[in-house]
Amino acid sequence: MNILLLGSGGREHAIAYKLTQSAHCEHLYIAPGNAGTAAHGTNVALDINNFSAIGEFAINNNIAMMVVGPEAPLVGGITDFFRNSPTLRNIMVLGPDREGAQLEGSKAYAKQFMQQYGIPTARYRSFTADTLEQGYAFLDTLTPPYVLKADGLAAGKGVLIINDLDEAKSELRNMLVDAKFGNASSKVVIEEYLTGIEMSAFAITDGKSYKMLPEAKDYKRIFDGDKGPNTGGMGSVSPVCFADQTFKDKVEQRIVQPTIRGLQERGIDYHGFIFFGLMAVPDHETGQYDPYVIEYNVRMGDPETESVFPRLLSDVAELLRAACTGELDKQQLLIDPHTAACVMMVAGGYPDHYDKGDIIYGIENVSNSLIFHAGTKRDGQGHYVTNGGRVICVTSLAPSLPEALLESYQSAAHIQWRGKFQRRDIGQDLLRLMVQ
Ligand code: AMP
Ligand code: GLY
């Protein structure tokens, strides 16, 4: 079958890499893709939010399955657009419809969903400009730090964690009354702060059954020690050492299964990935961790995909097709027991101002790691050049986390451009936990 993959990040390069290992993938198109995805198929200059142009391309190129990488087209209703069109409805779409995508598109929707189906999450309430005073009163009942979340998509910036009560109140006002995050903050979720270790769990579902993909941990802030501003993600590792079988069973029983039941009860025919952003909260009496949901995403994570997908030994095109057609229960998912470690290299200045167009050297000198491009393109002379904040990541698979990290850092050292930056401490927190 011909497959169309939407997106242009490291996540899409890793998905493209696995899809094209499948005998079921005849031709892969990536829209818009990057310089790395071009090695796996044909990049197509389409706007991922222009549904009619995507539909026209899909028909003209005999696309059998479309895989949606990022959330924006899903929240915008691309799946409904295909299902409701007489000419597009036979094309399989991996990714939920607009209502299913509300799990990511609206924090208030997600929180209400979790509350209704008894899924462990931080205690919360949501407020609008009309209920600002009640919002202040709710903040008075909480202890710091205070967690304020813009309801809608805010490019990963819509969550504020504030220690001071007066500042929290004034930020609540900024969000609700002064539209700090535009429309996205016309509603705000205020919730209890959870203390623990963050990690990511992933399921793929056909709406009836599901398969768990390997879990991962990502590193969100720009500087070592998890300092500085939030980024799209500076690296990832999979598996996560403290997520033992007991913990994973809790995740499935307390979170994944009730989520699928909730989707069914609401009549949401969900075909796609569910990404559970979790806080593993230690129970000081038992020494075990309990999982709480911090957020849902309706897609794979980036850069988690770059360490999760290389560990999938099964045919990924076949797996995704089965999720589209409702035959996931017939699939067997084989996982590589090796540890994957991914180090993201970013442009100097990211996540604030950074340059584009710098020539990237040394990619050809990497032999022991996988290279996934994020913000890259080719210039007129055929050089790879930077074209985004997150530029390239390297992923290594090895029998242990220290070995995988060593390989990735050695590979990363071969790749250079003006201003290149990377964290030096990916995975170090887990290594410290392992020796405890
Ligand atoms: P989100 O966009 O919902 O993933 O939130 C961004 C980040 O804020 C998360 O990755 C967490 O680090 C942090 N965060 C969100 N909610 C909470 C919470 N209830 N308790 C502690 N940290 C949180
Ligand atoms: N790595 C976090 C995300 O993809 O949202």
Coordinates of C-alpha atoms and ligand atoms in Angstrom, one line a residue:
M1 CA 0.0 0.0 0.0
N2 CA 1.0 3.6 -0.5
I3 CA 1.2 5.5 2.8
L4 CA 1.1 9.3 3.5
L5 CA 2.7 10.4 6.7
L6 CA 2.0 13.9 7.9
G7 CA 4.6 15.9 9.9
S8 CA 8.2 17.1 9.7
G9 CA 10.0 16.3 12.9
G10 CA 12.3 13.6 14.4
R11 CA 9.1 11.7 15.3
E12 CA 8.1 11.5 11.7
H13 CA 11.6 10.5 10.6
A14 CA 11.6 7.6 13.1
I15 CA 8.1 6.5 12.0
A16 CA 9.2 6.7 8.3
Y17 CA 12.3 4.6 9.1
K18 CA 10.1 1.9 10.6
L19 CA 7.3 2.0 8.0
T20 CA 9.7 1.5 5.1
Q21 CA 11.1 -1.6 6.7
S22 CA 7.7 -3.2 6.0
A23 CA 7.0 -5.3 3.0
H24 CA 3.5 -3.7 3.1
C25 CA 4.7 -0.2 2.4
E26 CA 5.0 0.3 -1.3
H27 CA 5.6 4.0 -1.5
L28 CA 5.9 6.4 1.4
Y29 CA 5.1 10.1 1.0
I30 CA 5.9 12.5 3.8
A31 CA 4.2 15.9 4.0
P32 CA 6.1 18.1 4.4
G33 CA 8.9 15.9 5.8
N34 CA 12.6 17.0 6.3
A35 CA 16.0 16.2 4.8
G36 CA 16.0 12.9 6.7
T37 CA 12.6 11.6 5.7
A38 CA 13.5 12.2 2.0
A39 CA 15.8 9.1 2.3
H40 CA 12.7 7.0 3.0
G41 CA 10.2 8.2 0.4
T42 CA 9.0 11.3 -1.3
N43 CA 8.7 14.6 0.6
V44 CA 5.6 16.6 -0.5
A45 CA 5.3 20.3 0.1
L46 CA 1.8 20.2 1.6
D47 CA 0.4 22.3 4.5
I48 CA -0.7 19.7 7.1
N49 CA -3.6 21.9 8.0
N50 CA -4.9 22.3 4.4
F51 CA -7.2 19.2 4.4
S52 CA -8.6 19.6 0.9
A53 CA -5.1 19.8 -0.6
I54 CA -4.1 16.7 1.4
G55 CA -7.2 14.9 0.2
E56 CA -6.6 15.7 -3.4
F57 CA -3.0 14.5 -3.1
A58 CA -4.2 11.3 -1.4
I59 CA -6.6 10.5 -4.3
N60 CA -4.1 11.4 -7.0
N61 CA -1.4 9.2 -5.5
N62 CA -3.5 6.2 -4.6
I63 CA -2.9 6.5 -0.8
A64 CA -4.3 3.6 1.2
M65 CA -3.4 4.9 4.7
M66 CA -2.6 8.3 6.1
V67 CA -0.7 8.4 9.4
V68 CA -1.0 11.7 11.2
G69 CA 2.1 12.6 13.2
P70 CA 1.3 15.9 15.1
E71 CA -1.8 16.9 17.0
A72 CA -2.8 20.1 15.1
P73 CA -4.5 18.4 12.1
L74 CA -6.3 15.9 14.5
V75 CA -7.6 18.6 16.7
G76 CA -8.6 20.5 13.6
G77 CA -10.7 17.4 12.4
I78 CA -8.7 15.9 9.5
T79 CA -10.0 12.4 10.4
D80 CA -13.6 13.7 10.2
F81 CA -12.8 15.4 7.0
F82 CA -11.7 12.1 5.4
R83 CA -14.5 10.1 6.9
N84 CA -17.2 12.5 5.8
S85 CA -16.0 12.8 2.2
P86 CA -17.4 10.4 -0.3
T87 CA -14.1 10.3 -2.2
L88 CA -11.8 10.0 0.8
R89 CA -13.7 7.8 3.2
N90 CA -12.1 4.6 2.0
I91 CA -8.6 5.9 2.9
M92 CA -7.5 4.6 6.3
V93 CA -6.6 7.3 8.7
L94 CA -4.4 6.6 11.8
G95 CA -5.4 9.3 14.3
P96 CA -8.6 10.1 16.2
D97 CA -11.5 12.2 15.1
R98 CA -12.1 15.7 16.4
E99 CA -13.9 14.6 19.5
G100 CA -11.2 12.0 20.4
A101 CA -8.5 14.6 19.8
Q102 CA -10.2 16.7 22.5
L103 CA -8.3 14.6 25.0
E104 CA -5.3 16.7 24.0
G105 CA -7.0 19.7 22.5
S106 CA -8.8 20.7 25.7
K107 CA -7.3 20.2 29.2
A108 CA -10.8 20.7 30.7
Y109 CA -12.3 18.0 28.5
A110 CA -9.4 15.6 29.5
K111 CA -9.8 16.3 33.2
Q112 CA -13.5 15.8 33.1
F113 CA -13.0 12.6 31.2
M114 CA -10.5 11.3 33.8
Q115 CA -12.8 12.2 36.6
Q116 CA -15.8 10.5 35.1
Y117 CA -14.0 7.3 34.4
G118 CA -12.1 7.2 37.7
I119 CA -8.6 7.7 36.2
P120 CA -6.0 8.9 38.7
T121 CA -5.1 12.5 38.1
A122 CA -4.4 15.6 40.1
R123 CA -7.5 17.2 41.8
Y124 CA -8.6 20.1 39.7
R125 CA -11.3 22.7 38.8
S126 CA -11.7 24.8 35.6
F127 CA -12.6 28.4 35.4
T128 CA -13.5 31.1 32.8
A129 CA -13.4 34.9 33.0
D130 CA -16.9 34.8 34.6
T131 CA -15.7 32.6 37.4
L132 CA -12.4 34.4 38.1
E133 CA -13.4 35.1 41.8
Q134 CA -14.1 31.4 42.3
G135 CA -10.7 30.7 40.7
Y136 CA -9.0 32.9 43.3
A137 CA -11.0 31.1 46.1
F138 CA -9.9 27.7 44.8
L139 CA -6.3 28.8 44.7
D140 CA -6.7 29.8 48.4
T141 CA -7.6 26.2 49.2
L142 CA -4.4 24.8 47.6
T143 CA -0.8 24.7 48.8
P144 CA 2.0 25.9 46.5
P145 CA 3.3 25.3 43.9
Y146 CA 0.1 26.2 41.9
V147 CA -0.5 24.6 38.5
L148 CA -2.4 26.7 35.9
K149 CA -3.1 25.3 32.5
A150 CA -4.6 27.0 29.5
D151 CA -7.4 24.8 28.3
G152 CA -6.5 24.8 24.6
L153 CA -3.4 24.1 22.5
A154 CA -0.7 26.6 23.3
A155 CA 2.4 25.2 21.6
G156 CA 3.6 23.5 24.8
K157 CA 3.7 26.8 26.6
G158 CA 0.3 26.9 28.3
V159 CA 1.2 25.4 31.7
L160 CA 2.4 27.7 34.5
I161 CA 3.8 26.4 37.8
I162 CA 4.0 29.2 40.3
N163 CA 5.2 29.3 43.9
D164 CA 3.6 32.5 45.1
L165 CA -0.2 32.8 45.7
D166 CA -0.5 36.4 44.6
E167 CA 1.5 35.8 41.5
A168 CA -0.7 32.7 40.7
K169 CA -3.8 34.9 41.1
S170 CA -2.4 37.6 38.8
E171 CA -1.4 35.0 36.2
L172 CA -4.9 33.5 36.4
R173 CA -6.3 36.9 35.6
N174 CA -3.8 37.4 32.7
M175 CA -4.8 34.1 31.2
L176 CA -8.6 34.5 31.6
V177 CA -9.1 38.3 31.2
D178 CA -6.1 39.5 29.2
A179 CA -5.9 36.4 26.9
K180 CA -2.3 35.6 27.8
F181 CA -2.5 32.6 25.5
G182 CA -5.2 33.9 23.2
N183 CA -8.3 31.8 22.9
A184 CA -6.4 28.8 24.4
S185 CA -6.7 30.4 27.8
S186 CA -10.3 31.5 27.8
K187 CA -10.7 28.6 30.1
V188 CA -8.1 27.6 32.7
V189 CA -7.6 24.4 34.6
I190 CA -6.1 24.8 38.1
E191 CA -4.8 21.7 39.7
E192 CA -3.0 20.2 42.6
Y193 CA 0.8 19.8 42.1
L194 CA 2.0 16.2 42.0
T195 CA 5.5 15.3 43.1
G196 CA 7.2 12.4 41.5
I197 CA 9.1 11.4 38.3
E198 CA 7.5 12.1 34.9
M199 CA 7.5 9.5 32.2
S200 CA 5.5 8.7 29.1
A201 CA 3.4 5.6 28.3
F202 CA 2.0 4.8 24.9
A203 CA -0.8 2.7 23.6
I204 CA -2.1 2.1 20.1
T205 CA -5.8 1.3 19.9
D206 CA -8.4 0.4 17.3
G207 CA -11.2 1.6 19.6
K208 CA -11.8 -1.9 21.0
S209 CA -8.5 -3.4 21.9
Y210 CA -5.1 -1.9 22.5
K211 CA -1.4 -2.7 22.5
M212 CA 1.1 -1.1 24.8
L213 CA 4.2 0.3 23.1
P214 CA 7.5 0.6 25.1
E215 CA 7.5 3.4 27.7
A216 CA 10.0 6.2 27.6
K217 CA 11.2 9.2 29.5
D218 CA 11.9 12.5 27.9
Y219 CA 14.0 15.5 29.0
K220 CA 12.0 18.7 28.6
R221 CA 14.1 21.6 29.7
I222 CA 16.9 23.1 27.8
F223 CA 19.7 22.8 30.4
D224 CA 21.3 20.0 32.4
G225 CA 19.6 19.2 35.7
D226 CA 16.3 20.0 34.1
K227 CA 16.9 23.8 34.3
G228 CA 15.8 26.6 32.1
P229 CA 12.8 27.0 29.8
N230 CA 10.8 24.1 28.4
T231 CA 11.6 22.8 25.0
G232 CA 10.0 20.3 22.6
G233 CA 12.3 17.7 24.3
M234 CA 16.1 17.3 24.4
G235 CA 16.4 13.5 24.5
S236 CA 14.7 10.4 25.6
V237 CA 15.3 6.9 26.8
S238 CA 13.4 3.6 26.7
P239 CA 12.7 1.5 28.7
V240 CA 12.4 3.4 32.0
C241 CA 14.1 1.5 34.9
F242 CA 11.5 2.1 37.6
A243 CA 8.6 1.2 35.4
D244 CA 8.7 -2.5 36.4
Q245 CA 5.9 -5.0 35.7
T246 CA 3.9 -4.0 38.8
F247 CA 3.9 -0.4 37.8
K248 CA 3.1 -1.2 34.1
D249 CA 0.1 -3.4 35.3
K250 CA -1.1 -0.4 37.3
V251 CA -0.8 1.8 34.3
E252 CA -2.9 -0.6 32.2
Q253 CA -5.5 -1.4 34.8
R254 CA -6.0 2.1 36.3
I255 CA -5.4 4.2 33.3
V256 CA -5.3 2.6 29.8
Q257 CA -8.3 0.2 30.2
P258 CA -10.6 2.9 31.7
T259 CA -9.5 5.3 29.0
I260 CA -10.5 2.9 26.3
R261 CA -13.8 2.1 28.1
G262 CA -14.5 5.9 28.4
L263 CA -13.9 6.4 24.7
Q264 CA -16.3 3.6 23.9
E265 CA -19.0 4.9 26.3
R266 CA -18.8 8.3 24.7
G267 CA -19.2 6.7 21.2
I268 CA -15.7 7.8 20.1
D269 CA -14.4 5.5 17.4
Y270 CA -10.7 6.0 18.2
H271 CA -8.0 4.6 15.9
G272 CA -4.6 5.8 16.8
F273 CA -2.0 6.4 19.4
I274 CA -2.7 7.5 23.0
F275 CA 0.2 9.1 24.8
F276 CA -0.2 9.1 28.6
G277 CA 2.0 11.8 30.2
L278 CA 2.4 10.3 33.6
M279 CA 3.7 11.3 37.0
A280 CA 5.0 8.3 38.9
V281 CA 4.3 9.3 42.5
P282 CA 6.2 7.4 45.2
D283 CA 4.3 5.8 48.0
H284 CA 6.7 6.4 50.9
E285 CA 5.3 3.4 52.9
T286 CA 5.6 0.7 50.2
G287 CA 8.4 2.3 48.2
Q288 CA 6.4 1.7 45.1
Y289 CA 5.2 4.2 42.5
D290 CA 1.6 5.0 41.6
P291 CA 0.9 6.4 38.2
Y292 CA -1.2 9.6 37.7
V293 CA -2.1 11.2 34.4
I294 CA -0.7 14.7 33.9
E295 CA -1.9 14.9 30.3
Y296 CA -3.2 13.0 27.4
N297 CA -1.8 13.4 23.9
V298 CA -3.4 11.9 20.8
R299 CA -0.2 11.2 19.0
M300 CA 3.2 9.8 19.6
G301 CA 5.7 11.9 21.6
D302 CA 8.7 13.7 20.1
P303 CA 11.5 12.8 21.0
E304 CA 10.0 9.6 22.7
T305 CA 9.3 8.1 19.3
E306 CA 13.0 8.3 18.4
S307 CA 13.7 5.8 21.3
V308 CA 10.4 3.8 21.2
F309 CA 10.1 3.1 17.5
P310 CA 13.6 1.6 17.0
R311 CA 12.6 -0.9 19.7
L312 CA 9.6 -2.2 17.7
L313 CA 10.5 -5.4 16.0
S314 CA 7.1 -6.1 14.6
D315 CA 6.0 -4.8 11.2
V316 CA 4.9 -1.3 11.9
A317 CA 2.9 -0.7 8.7
E318 CA 0.9 -3.8 9.5
L319 CA 0.4 -2.7 13.1
L320 CA -0.9 0.7 12.1
R321 CA -3.1 -0.8 9.4
A322 CA -4.6 -3.2 12.0
A323 CA -5.3 -0.2 14.2
C324 CA -7.2 1.4 11.4
T325 CA -9.2 -1.6 10.4
G326 CA -10.1 -2.8 13.9
E327 CA -7.9 -5.9 13.9
L328 CA -5.4 -5.0 16.5
D329 CA -6.3 -8.0 18.6
K330 CA -4.8 -10.3 15.9
Q331 CA -1.4 -8.5 16.1
Q332 CA 1.5 -9.6 18.2
L333 CA 3.8 -6.8 19.2
L334 CA 7.5 -7.8 19.5
I335 CA 9.7 -5.5 21.5
D336 CA 13.5 -5.3 21.4
P337 CA 14.8 -5.7 25.0
H338 CA 17.7 -3.4 24.3
T339 CA 17.8 0.1 25.8
A340 CA 17.4 3.0 23.4
A341 CA 18.9 6.4 24.2
C342 CA 18.3 9.5 22.1
V343 CA 20.2 12.7 22.3
M344 CA 18.7 15.8 20.6
M345 CA 21.0 18.4 19.1
V346 CA 19.5 21.9 18.9
A347 CA 20.3 25.2 17.4
G348 CA 22.1 27.7 19.7
G349 CA 19.6 30.0 21.4
Y350 CA 16.7 27.5 21.2
P351 CA 14.0 27.6 22.5
D352 CA 14.1 31.4 22.2
H353 CA 15.7 33.0 19.1
Y354 CA 17.9 30.8 16.9
D355 CA 19.4 30.9 13.4
K356 CA 18.5 28.7 10.5
G357 CA 20.6 27.8 7.5
D358 CA 23.8 26.7 9.2
I359 CA 25.6 23.9 7.4
I360 CA 25.6 20.6 9.3
Y361 CA 28.9 18.6 9.2
G362 CA 29.8 15.1 10.0
I363 CA 26.5 13.1 9.6
E364 CA 28.4 10.6 7.3
N365 CA 30.8 9.9 10.1
V366 CA 28.2 8.3 12.4
S367 CA 28.0 4.5 12.1
N368 CA 26.9 3.1 15.4
S369 CA 23.7 5.1 15.9
L370 CA 20.5 5.9 14.1
I371 CA 20.2 9.5 12.9
F372 CA 16.8 11.1 12.9
H373 CA 16.5 14.5 11.4
A374 CA 14.1 17.1 12.9
G375 CA 14.6 20.7 11.6
T376 CA 16.8 20.1 8.6
K377 CA 16.7 20.7 4.9
R378 CA 19.1 20.6 1.9
D379 CA 20.5 23.9 0.6
G380 CA 21.0 24.7 -3.1
Q381 CA 24.4 22.9 -3.1
G382 CA 23.0 19.8 -1.5
H383 CA 24.4 20.4 2.0
Y384 CA 22.3 19.6 5.0
V385 CA 21.4 22.8 6.8
T386 CA 19.6 23.6 10.0
N387 CA 16.0 24.5 9.6
G388 CA 14.5 24.6 13.0
G389 CA 15.2 24.7 16.8
R390 CA 15.5 20.9 17.3
V391 CA 17.8 19.9 14.4
I392 CA 19.0 16.2 14.6
C393 CA 18.9 13.4 17.1
V394 CA 21.0 10.3 17.4
T395 CA 19.6 7.1 18.9
S396 CA 21.6 4.1 20.0
L397 CA 20.4 0.7 21.0
A398 CA 22.6 -1.2 23.5
P399 CA 22.3 -3.9 26.1
S400 CA 22.3 -1.3 28.9
L401 CA 21.5 2.4 29.5
P402 CA 25.1 3.4 30.1
E403 CA 26.2 1.8 26.9
A404 CA 23.4 3.3 24.9
L405 CA 24.1 6.7 26.3
L406 CA 27.9 6.4 25.6
E407 CA 27.2 5.4 21.9
S408 CA 24.8 8.3 21.4
Y409 CA 27.1 10.9 22.9
Q410 CA 30.0 9.6 20.8
S411 CA 27.9 9.8 17.7
A412 CA 26.6 13.2 18.6
A413 CA 30.2 14.5 18.9
H414 CA 30.7 13.7 15.2
I415 CA 27.9 16.1 14.1
Q416 CA 28.7 19.8 14.2
W417 CA 27.3 23.1 13.1
R418 CA 27.7 26.7 14.3
G419 CA 26.1 27.1 17.7
K420 CA 25.1 23.4 18.1
F421 CA 23.8 22.7 21.6
Q422 CA 22.8 19.5 23.5
R423 CA 22.2 18.4 27.0
R424 CA 25.0 16.3 28.6
D425 CA 22.9 14.6 31.2
I426 CA 20.2 12.6 29.3
G427 CA 19.4 9.4 31.3
Q428 CA 21.6 10.4 34.3
D429 CA 18.6 10.7 36.7
L430 CA 17.7 7.1 35.8
L431 CA 21.3 5.9 36.3
R432 CA 21.2 7.5 39.8
L433 CA 17.9 5.7 40.6
M434 CA 19.4 2.4 39.4
V435 CA 22.3 2.5 41.9
Q436 CA 20.1 3.4 44.8
Ligands
AMP1 P1 1.6 19.5 30.3 O1 1.6 20.5 29.1 O2 0.2 19.3 30.8 O3 2.4 18.3 30.0 O4 2.4 20.2 31.4 C1 3.7 20.7 31.2 C2 4.6 20.3 32.4 O5 4.1 20.8 33.6 C3 4.6 18.8 32.6 O6 5.4 18.1 31.8 C4 5.0 18.7 34.1 O7 6.4 18.8 34.2 C5 4.3 19.9 34.6 N1 3.0 19.6 35.3 C6 1.8 19.7 34.7 N2 0.9 19.3 35.6 C7 1.5 19.1 36.8 C8 1.0 18.7 38.1 N3 -0.3 18.6 38.3 N4 1.9 18.5 39.0 C9 3.3 18.7 38.8 N5 3.8 19.1 37.6 C10 2.9 19.3 36.6
GLY2 N1 7.8 14.9 24.3 C1 6.6 15.4 24.7 C2 5.6 15.6 23.6 O1 5.8 15.1 22.5 O2 4.6 16.2 23.8

